[in-house]
PDB file of C-alpha atoms in Angstrom:
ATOM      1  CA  UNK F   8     134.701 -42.419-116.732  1.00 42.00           C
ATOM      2  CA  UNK F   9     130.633 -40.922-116.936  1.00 39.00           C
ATOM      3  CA  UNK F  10     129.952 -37.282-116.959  1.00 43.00           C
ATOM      4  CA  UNK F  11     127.487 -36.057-114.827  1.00 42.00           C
ATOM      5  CA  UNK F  12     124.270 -34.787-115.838  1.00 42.00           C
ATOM      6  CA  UNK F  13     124.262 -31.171-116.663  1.00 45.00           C
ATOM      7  CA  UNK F  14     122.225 -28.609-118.825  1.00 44.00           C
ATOM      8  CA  UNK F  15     124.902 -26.523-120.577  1.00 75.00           C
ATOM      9  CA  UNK F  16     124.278 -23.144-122.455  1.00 91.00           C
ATOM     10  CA  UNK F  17     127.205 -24.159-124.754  1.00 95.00           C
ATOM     11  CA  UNK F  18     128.248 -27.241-126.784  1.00 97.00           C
ATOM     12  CA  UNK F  19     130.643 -29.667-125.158  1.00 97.00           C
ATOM     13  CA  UNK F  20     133.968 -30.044-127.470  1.00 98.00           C
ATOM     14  CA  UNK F  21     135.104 -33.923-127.444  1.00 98.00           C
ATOM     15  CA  UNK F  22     138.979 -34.505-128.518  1.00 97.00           C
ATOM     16  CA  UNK F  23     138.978 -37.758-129.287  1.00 97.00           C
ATOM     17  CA  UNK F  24     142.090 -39.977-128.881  1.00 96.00           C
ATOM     18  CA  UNK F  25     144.371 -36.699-129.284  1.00 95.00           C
ATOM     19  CA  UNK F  26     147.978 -37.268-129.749  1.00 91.00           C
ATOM     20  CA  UNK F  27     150.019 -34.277-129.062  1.00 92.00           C
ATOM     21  CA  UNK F  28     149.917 -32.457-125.759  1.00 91.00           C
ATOM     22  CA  UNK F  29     150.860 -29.374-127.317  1.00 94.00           C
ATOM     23  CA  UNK F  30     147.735 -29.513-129.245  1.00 94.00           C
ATOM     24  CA  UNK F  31     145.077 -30.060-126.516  1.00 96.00           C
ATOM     25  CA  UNK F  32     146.309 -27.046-124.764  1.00 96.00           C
ATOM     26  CA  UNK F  33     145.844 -25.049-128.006  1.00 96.00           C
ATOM     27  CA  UNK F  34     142.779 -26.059-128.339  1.00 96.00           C
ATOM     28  CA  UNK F  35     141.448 -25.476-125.002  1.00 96.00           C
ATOM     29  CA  UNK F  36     142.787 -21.576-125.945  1.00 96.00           C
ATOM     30  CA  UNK F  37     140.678 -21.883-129.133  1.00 96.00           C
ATOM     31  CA  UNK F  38     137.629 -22.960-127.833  1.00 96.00           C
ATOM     32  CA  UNK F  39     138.416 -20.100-125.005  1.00 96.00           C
ATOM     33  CA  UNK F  40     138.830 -17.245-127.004  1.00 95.00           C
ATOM     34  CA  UNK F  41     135.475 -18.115-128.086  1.00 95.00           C
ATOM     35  CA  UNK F  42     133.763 -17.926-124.779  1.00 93.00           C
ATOM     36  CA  UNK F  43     132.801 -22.130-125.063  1.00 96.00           C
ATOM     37  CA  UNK F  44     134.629 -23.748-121.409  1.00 94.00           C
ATOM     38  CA  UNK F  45     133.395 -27.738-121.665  1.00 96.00           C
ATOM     39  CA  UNK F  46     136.765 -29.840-122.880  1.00 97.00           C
ATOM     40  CA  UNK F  47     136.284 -33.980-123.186  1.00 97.00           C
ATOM     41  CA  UNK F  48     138.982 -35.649-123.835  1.00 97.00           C
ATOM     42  CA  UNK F  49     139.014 -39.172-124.863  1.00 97.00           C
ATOM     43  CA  UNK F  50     141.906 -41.448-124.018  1.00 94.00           C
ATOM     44  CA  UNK F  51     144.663 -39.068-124.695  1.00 94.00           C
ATOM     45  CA  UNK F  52     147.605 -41.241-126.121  1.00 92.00           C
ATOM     46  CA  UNK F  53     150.341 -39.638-123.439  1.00 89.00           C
ATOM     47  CA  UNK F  54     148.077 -39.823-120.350  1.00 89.00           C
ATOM     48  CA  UNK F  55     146.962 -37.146-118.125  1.00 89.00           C
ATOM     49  CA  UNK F  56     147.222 -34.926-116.802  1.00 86.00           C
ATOM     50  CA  UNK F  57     149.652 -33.256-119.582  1.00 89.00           C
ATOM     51  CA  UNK F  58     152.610 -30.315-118.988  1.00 89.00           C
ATOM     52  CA  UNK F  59     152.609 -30.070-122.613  1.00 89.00           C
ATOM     53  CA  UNK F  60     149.213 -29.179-122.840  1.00 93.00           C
ATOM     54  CA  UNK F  61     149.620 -26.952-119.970  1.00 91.00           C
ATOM     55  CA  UNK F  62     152.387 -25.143-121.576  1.00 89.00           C
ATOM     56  CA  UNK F  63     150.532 -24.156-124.754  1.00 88.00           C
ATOM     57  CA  UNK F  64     146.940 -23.460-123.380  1.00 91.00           C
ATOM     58  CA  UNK F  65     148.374 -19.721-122.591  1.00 85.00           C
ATOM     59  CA  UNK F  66     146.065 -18.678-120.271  1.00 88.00           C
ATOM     60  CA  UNK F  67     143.113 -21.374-120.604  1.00 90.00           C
ATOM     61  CA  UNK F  68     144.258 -23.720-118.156  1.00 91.00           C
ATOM     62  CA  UNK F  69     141.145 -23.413-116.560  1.00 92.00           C
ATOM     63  CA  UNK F  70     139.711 -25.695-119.073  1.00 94.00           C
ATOM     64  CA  UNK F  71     142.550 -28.429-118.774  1.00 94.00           C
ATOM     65  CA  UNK F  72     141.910 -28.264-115.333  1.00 93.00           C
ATOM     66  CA  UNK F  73     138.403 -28.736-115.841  1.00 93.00           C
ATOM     67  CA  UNK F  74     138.511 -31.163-118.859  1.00 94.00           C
ATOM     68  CA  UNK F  75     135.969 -34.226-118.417  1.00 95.00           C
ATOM     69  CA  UNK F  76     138.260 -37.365-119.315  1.00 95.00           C
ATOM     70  CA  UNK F  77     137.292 -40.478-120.257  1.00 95.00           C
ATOM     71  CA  UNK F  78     138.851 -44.160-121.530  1.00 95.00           C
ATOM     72  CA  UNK F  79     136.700 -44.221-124.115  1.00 95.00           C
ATOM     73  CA  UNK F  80     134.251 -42.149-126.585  1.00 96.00           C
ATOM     74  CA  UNK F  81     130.762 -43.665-125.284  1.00 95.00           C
ATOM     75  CA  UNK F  82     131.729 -42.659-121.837  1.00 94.00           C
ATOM     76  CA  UNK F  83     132.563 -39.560-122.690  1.00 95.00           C
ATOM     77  CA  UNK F  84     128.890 -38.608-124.866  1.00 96.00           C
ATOM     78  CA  UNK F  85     127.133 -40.558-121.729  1.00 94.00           C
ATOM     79  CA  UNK F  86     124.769 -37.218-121.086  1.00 93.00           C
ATOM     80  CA  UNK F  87     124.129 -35.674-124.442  1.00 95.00           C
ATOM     81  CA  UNK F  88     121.616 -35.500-127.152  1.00 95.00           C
ATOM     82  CA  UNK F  89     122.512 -34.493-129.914  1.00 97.00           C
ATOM     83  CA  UNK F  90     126.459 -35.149-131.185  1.00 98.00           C
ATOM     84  CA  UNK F  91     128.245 -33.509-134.532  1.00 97.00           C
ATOM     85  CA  UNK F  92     131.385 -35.216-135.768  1.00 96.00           C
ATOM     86  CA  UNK F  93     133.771 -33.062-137.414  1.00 95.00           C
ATOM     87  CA  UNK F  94     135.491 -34.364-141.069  1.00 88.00           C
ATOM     88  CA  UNK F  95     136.776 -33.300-144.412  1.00 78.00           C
ATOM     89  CA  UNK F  96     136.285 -36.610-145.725  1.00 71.00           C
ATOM     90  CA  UNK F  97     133.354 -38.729-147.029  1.00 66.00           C
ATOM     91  CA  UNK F  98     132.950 -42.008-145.128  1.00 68.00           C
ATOM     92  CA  UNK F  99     130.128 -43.414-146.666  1.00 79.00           C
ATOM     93  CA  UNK F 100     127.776 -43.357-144.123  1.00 86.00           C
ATOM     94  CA  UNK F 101     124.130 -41.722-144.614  1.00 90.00           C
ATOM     95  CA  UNK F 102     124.080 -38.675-142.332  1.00 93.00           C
ATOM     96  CA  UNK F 103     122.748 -35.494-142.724  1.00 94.00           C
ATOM     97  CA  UNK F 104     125.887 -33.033-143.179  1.00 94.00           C
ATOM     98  CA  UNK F 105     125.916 -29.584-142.090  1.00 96.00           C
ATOM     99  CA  UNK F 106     128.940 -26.473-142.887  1.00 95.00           C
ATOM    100  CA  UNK F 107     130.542 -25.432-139.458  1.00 96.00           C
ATOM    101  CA  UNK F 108     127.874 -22.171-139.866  1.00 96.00           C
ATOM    102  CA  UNK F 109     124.693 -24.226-140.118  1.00 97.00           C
ATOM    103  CA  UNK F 110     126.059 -26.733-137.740  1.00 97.00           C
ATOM    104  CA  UNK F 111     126.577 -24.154-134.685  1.00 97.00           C
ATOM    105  CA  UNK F 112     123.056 -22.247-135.418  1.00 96.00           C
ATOM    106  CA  UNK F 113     121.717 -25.538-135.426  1.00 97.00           C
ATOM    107  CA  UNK F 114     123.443 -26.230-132.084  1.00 97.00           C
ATOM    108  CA  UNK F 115     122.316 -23.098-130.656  1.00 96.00           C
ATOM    109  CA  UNK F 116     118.511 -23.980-131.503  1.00 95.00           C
ATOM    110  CA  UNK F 117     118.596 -27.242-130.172  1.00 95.00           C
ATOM    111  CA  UNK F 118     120.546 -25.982-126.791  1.00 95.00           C
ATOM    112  CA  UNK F 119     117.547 -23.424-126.619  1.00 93.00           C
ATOM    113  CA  UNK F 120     115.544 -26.474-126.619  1.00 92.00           C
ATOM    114  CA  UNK F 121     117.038 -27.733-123.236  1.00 91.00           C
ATOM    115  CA  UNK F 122     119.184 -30.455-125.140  1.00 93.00           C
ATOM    116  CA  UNK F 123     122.918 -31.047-124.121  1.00 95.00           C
ATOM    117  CA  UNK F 124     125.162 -30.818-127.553  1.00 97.00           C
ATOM    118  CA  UNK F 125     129.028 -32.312-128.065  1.00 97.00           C
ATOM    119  CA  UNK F 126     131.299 -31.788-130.627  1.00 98.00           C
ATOM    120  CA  UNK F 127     134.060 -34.605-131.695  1.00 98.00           C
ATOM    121  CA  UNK F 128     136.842 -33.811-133.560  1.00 97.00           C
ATOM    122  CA  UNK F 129     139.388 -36.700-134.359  1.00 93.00           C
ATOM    123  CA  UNK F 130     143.085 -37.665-133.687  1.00 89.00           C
ATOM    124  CA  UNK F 131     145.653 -35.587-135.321  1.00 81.00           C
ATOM    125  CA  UNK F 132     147.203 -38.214-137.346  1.00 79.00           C
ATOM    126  CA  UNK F 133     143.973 -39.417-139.467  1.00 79.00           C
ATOM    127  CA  UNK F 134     140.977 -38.067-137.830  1.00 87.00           C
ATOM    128  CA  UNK F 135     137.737 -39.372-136.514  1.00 92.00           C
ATOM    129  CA  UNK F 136     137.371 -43.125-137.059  1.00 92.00           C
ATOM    130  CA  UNK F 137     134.363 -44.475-139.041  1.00 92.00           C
ATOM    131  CA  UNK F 138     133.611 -46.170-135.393  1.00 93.00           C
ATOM    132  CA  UNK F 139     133.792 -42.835-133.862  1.00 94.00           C
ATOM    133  CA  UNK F 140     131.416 -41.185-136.282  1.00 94.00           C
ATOM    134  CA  UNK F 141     128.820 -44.118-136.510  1.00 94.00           C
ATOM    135  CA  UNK F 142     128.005 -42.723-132.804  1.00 94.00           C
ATOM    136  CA  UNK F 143     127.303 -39.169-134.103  1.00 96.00           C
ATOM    137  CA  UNK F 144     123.729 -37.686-135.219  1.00 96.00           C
ATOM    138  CA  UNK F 145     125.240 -35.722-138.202  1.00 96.00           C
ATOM    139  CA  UNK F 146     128.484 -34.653-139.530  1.00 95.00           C
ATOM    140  CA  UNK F 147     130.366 -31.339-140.174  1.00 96.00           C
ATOM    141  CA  UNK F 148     132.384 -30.970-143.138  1.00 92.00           C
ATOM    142  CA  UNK F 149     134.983 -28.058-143.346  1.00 87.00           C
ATOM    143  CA  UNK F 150     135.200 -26.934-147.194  1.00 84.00           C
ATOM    144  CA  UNK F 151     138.590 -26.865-147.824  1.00 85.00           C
ATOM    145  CA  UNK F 152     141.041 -27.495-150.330  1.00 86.00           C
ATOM    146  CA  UNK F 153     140.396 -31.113-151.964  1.00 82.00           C
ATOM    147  CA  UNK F 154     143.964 -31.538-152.736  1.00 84.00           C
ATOM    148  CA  UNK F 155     145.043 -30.439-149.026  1.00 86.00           C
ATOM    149  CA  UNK F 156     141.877 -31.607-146.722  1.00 79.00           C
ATOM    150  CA  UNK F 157     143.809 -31.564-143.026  1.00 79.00           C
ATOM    151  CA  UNK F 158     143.271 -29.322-140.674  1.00 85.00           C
ATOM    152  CA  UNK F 159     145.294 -29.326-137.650  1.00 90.00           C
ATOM    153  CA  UNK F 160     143.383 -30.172-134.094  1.00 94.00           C
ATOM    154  CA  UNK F 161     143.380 -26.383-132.734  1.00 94.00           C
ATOM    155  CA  UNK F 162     142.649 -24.977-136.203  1.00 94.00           C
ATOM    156  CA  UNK F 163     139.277 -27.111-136.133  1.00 95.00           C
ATOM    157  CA  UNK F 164     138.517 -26.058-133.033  1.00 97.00           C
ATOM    158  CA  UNK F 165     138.815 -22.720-133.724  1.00 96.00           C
ATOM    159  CA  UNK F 166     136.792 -22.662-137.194  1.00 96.00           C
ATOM    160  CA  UNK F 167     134.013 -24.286-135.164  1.00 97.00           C
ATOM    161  CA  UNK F 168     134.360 -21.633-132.061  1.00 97.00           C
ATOM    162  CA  UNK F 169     134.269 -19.103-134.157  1.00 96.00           C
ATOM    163  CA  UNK F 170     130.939 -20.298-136.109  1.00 97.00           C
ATOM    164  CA  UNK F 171     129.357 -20.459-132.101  1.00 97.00           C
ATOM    165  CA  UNK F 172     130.082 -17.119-131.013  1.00 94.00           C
ATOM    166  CA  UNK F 173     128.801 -15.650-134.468  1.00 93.00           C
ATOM    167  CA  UNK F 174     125.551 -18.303-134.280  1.00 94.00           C
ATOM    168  CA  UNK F 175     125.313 -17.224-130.616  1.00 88.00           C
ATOM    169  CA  UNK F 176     125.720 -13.764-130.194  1.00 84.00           C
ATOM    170  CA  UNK F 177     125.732 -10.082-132.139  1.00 77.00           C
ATOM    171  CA  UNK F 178     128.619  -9.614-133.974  1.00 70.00           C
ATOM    172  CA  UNK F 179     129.119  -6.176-135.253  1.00 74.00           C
ATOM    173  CA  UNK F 180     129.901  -7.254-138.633  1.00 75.00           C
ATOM    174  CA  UNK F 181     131.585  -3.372-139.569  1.00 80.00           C
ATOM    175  CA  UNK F 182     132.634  -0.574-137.174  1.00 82.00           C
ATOM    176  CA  UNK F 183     134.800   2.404-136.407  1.00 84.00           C
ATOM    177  CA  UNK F 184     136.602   3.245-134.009  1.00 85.00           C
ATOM    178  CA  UNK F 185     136.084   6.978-133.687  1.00 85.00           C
ATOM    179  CA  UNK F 186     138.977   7.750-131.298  1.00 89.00           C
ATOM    180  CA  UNK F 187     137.818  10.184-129.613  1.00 89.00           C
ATOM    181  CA  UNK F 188     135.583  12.178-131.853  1.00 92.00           C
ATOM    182  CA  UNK F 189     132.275  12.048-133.581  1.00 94.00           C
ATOM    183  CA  UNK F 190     130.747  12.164-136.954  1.00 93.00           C
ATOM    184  CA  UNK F 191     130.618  15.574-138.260  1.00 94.00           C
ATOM    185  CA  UNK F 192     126.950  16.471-138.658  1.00 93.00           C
ATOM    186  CA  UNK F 193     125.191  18.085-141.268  1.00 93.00           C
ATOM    187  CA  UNK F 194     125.504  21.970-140.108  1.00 95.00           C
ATOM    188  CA  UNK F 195     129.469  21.045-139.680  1.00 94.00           C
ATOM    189  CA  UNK F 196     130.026  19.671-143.265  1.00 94.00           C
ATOM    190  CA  UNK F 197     127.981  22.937-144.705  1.00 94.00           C
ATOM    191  CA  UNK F 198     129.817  25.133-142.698  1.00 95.00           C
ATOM    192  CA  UNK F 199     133.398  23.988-144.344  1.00 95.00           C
ATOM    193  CA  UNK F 200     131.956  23.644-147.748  1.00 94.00           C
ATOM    194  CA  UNK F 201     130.976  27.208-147.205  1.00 94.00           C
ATOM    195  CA  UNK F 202     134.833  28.227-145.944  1.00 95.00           C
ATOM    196  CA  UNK F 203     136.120  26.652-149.005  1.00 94.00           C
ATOM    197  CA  UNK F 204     134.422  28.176-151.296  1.00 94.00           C
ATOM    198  CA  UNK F 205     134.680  31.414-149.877  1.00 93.00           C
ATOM    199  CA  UNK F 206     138.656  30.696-150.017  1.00 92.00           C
ATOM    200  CA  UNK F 207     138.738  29.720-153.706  1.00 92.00           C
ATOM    201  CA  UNK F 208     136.082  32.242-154.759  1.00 92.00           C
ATOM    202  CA  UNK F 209     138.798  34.641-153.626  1.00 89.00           C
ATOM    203  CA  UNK F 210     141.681  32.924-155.106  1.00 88.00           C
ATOM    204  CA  UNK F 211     140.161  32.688-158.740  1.00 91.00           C
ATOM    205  CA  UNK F 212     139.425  28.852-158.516  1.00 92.00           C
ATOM    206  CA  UNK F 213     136.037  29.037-160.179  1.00 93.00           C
ATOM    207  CA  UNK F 214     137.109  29.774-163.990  1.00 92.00           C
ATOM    208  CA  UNK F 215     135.896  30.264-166.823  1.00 93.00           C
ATOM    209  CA  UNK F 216     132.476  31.541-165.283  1.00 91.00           C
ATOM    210  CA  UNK F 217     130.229  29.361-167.599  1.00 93.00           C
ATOM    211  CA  UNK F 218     132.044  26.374-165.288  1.00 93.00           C
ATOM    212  CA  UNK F 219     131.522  28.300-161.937  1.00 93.00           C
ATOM    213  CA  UNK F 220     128.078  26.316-161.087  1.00 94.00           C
ATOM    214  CA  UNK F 221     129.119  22.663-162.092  1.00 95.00           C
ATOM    215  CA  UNK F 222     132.306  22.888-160.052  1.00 95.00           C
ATOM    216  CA  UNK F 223     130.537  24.738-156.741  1.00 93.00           C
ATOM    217  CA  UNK F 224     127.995  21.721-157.670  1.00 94.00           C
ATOM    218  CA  UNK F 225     130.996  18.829-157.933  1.00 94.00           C
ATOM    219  CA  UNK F 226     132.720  20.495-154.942  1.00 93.00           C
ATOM    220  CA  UNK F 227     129.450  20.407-152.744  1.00 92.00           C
ATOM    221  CA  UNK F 228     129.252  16.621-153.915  1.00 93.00           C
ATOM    222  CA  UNK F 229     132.761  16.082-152.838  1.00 93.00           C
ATOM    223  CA  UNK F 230     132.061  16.770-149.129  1.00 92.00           C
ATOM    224  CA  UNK F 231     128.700  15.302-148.741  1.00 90.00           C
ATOM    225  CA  UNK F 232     130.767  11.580-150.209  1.00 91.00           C
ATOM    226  CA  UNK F 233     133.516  11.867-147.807  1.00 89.00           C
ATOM    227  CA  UNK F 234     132.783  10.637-144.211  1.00 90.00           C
ATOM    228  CA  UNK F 235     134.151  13.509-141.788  1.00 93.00           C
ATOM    229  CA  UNK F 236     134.681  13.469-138.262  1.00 94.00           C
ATOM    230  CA  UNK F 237     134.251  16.880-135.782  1.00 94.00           C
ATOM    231  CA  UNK F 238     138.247  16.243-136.011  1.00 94.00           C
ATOM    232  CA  UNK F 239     138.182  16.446-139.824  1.00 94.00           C
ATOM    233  CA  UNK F 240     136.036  19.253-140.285  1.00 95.00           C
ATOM    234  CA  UNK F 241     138.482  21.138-137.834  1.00 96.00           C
ATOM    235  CA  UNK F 242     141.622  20.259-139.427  1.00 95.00           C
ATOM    236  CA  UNK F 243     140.241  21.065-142.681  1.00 95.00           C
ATOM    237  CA  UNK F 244     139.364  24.704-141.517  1.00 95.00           C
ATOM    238  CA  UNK F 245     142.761  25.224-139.765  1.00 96.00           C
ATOM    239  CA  UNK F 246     144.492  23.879-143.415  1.00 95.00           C
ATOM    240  CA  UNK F 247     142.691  26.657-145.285  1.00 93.00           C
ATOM    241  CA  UNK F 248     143.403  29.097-142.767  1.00 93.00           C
ATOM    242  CA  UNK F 249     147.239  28.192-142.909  1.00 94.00           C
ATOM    243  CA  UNK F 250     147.094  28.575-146.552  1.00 91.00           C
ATOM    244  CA  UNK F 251     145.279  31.579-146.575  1.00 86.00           C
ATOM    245  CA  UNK F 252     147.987  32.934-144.299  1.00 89.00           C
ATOM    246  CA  UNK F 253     150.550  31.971-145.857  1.00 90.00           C
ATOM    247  CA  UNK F 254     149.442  33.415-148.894  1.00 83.00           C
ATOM    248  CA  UNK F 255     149.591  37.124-147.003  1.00 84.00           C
ATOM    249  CA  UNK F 256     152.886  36.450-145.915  1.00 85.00           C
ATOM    250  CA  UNK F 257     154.040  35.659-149.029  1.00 79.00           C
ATOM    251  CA  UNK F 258     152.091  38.414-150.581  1.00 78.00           C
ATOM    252  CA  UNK F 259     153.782  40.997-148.327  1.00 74.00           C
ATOM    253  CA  UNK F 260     157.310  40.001-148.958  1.00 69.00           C
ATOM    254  CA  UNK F 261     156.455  40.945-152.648  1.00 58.00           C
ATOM    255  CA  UNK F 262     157.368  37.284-153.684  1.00 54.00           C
TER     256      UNK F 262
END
């Protein structure tokens, strides 16, 4: 069966020859949670449409639903221009080889471009055929364990999602979630250094007096390191206030 003609803004993923139902409709919830929609599937080896694959998509059924499926792997790359073949293994065959990172900023370059990009990955029993590859532009290879090279289906698909949506949009490499509050600012932090050293001034902290400046100095340099929150700051007041307290109370009982 041909594909129609289309101008995607994401790369089509191609299972080829796929085995297990269970692991179509895994992949179709990798390559969802990922944001990328365009499933080919090439002569799946229990027919179609497939209740196992149903079962384990999880909320991507959309994409089974929507799946392009054809008898056979030229039918199924009909419209595109560009095609990667996923492997872990060398098949002696001179292609240019790409990691899944370079392959999908690649991929988004050449979509920019106006050109229509697939992605095969192979059967789950051996992989892509050297058949299958011989009608790919360029190859990418997973770096994994030599001893151990398989990946299951889904897992590929995933890797390779995962390499899109970084290639194709901002990820926020670090964060925090602030829950509610927000960074303590400058006037905040010297306001509680200021408390605690009032606090231990009074309480005979700064001793001997030749050490007095180096541990204001060290104690200054302890705040300014630590990265408060307007919570922090508060519920570092109310501590010293609760221990100054307490100190009066146990003063007055004469203990």
């Amino acid at each position: 069966m041909s594909v129609a003609v289309e101008n995607p803004q994401t790369p089509a993923f191609v299972l080829v020859r796929p085995q297990m139902g269970e692991n179509i409709g895994a992949s179709a919830r990798a390559m969802w949670n990922f944001g990328l929609d365009r499933m080919r599937v090439v002569a799946p080896r229990d027919g179609w449409p497939n209740q196992a694959a149903v079962a384990l998509a999880s909320g991507a059924g959309r994409l089974l639903d929507e799946a392009q499926i054809s008898a056979d792997l030229a039918g199924s790359l009909a419209d595109c221009t560009f095609v990667f073949a996923t492997t872990a293994r060398p098949r002696d065959l001179t292609k240019p080889v790409f990691s899944p990172e370079e392959a999908m900023r690649e991929t988004r370059r050449m979509i920019g471009e106006g050109q229509r990009v697939a992605v095969l990955f192979g059967p789950e029993r051996a992989g892509l055929e050297n058949d299958d590859i011989a009608r790919a532009n360029a190859i990418i290879s997973v770096p994994v364990n030599p001893d151990f090279p398989s990946l299951n289906l889904a897992q590929c698909v995933l890797l390779v999602g995962y390499e899109w949506m970084r290639a194709s949009t901002d990820v926020q490499h670090k964060t925090t979630e602030m829950a509610g509050t927000v960074w303590a600012d400058h006037n905040e932090i010297e306001h509680l250094a200021g408390h605690y050293e009032e606090r231990l001034e009074e309480m005979g902290f700064f001793f001997p007096a030749h050490k007095s400046d180096s541990m204001r100095l060290n104690l200054r340099n302890f705040w300014s390191r630590m990265p408060l929150t307007r919570a922090d700051v508060q519920m570092m007041h109310g501590i010293l206030r609760q221990v100054a307290r307490w100190a009066r109370r146990k003063d007055g009982d004469g203990s």
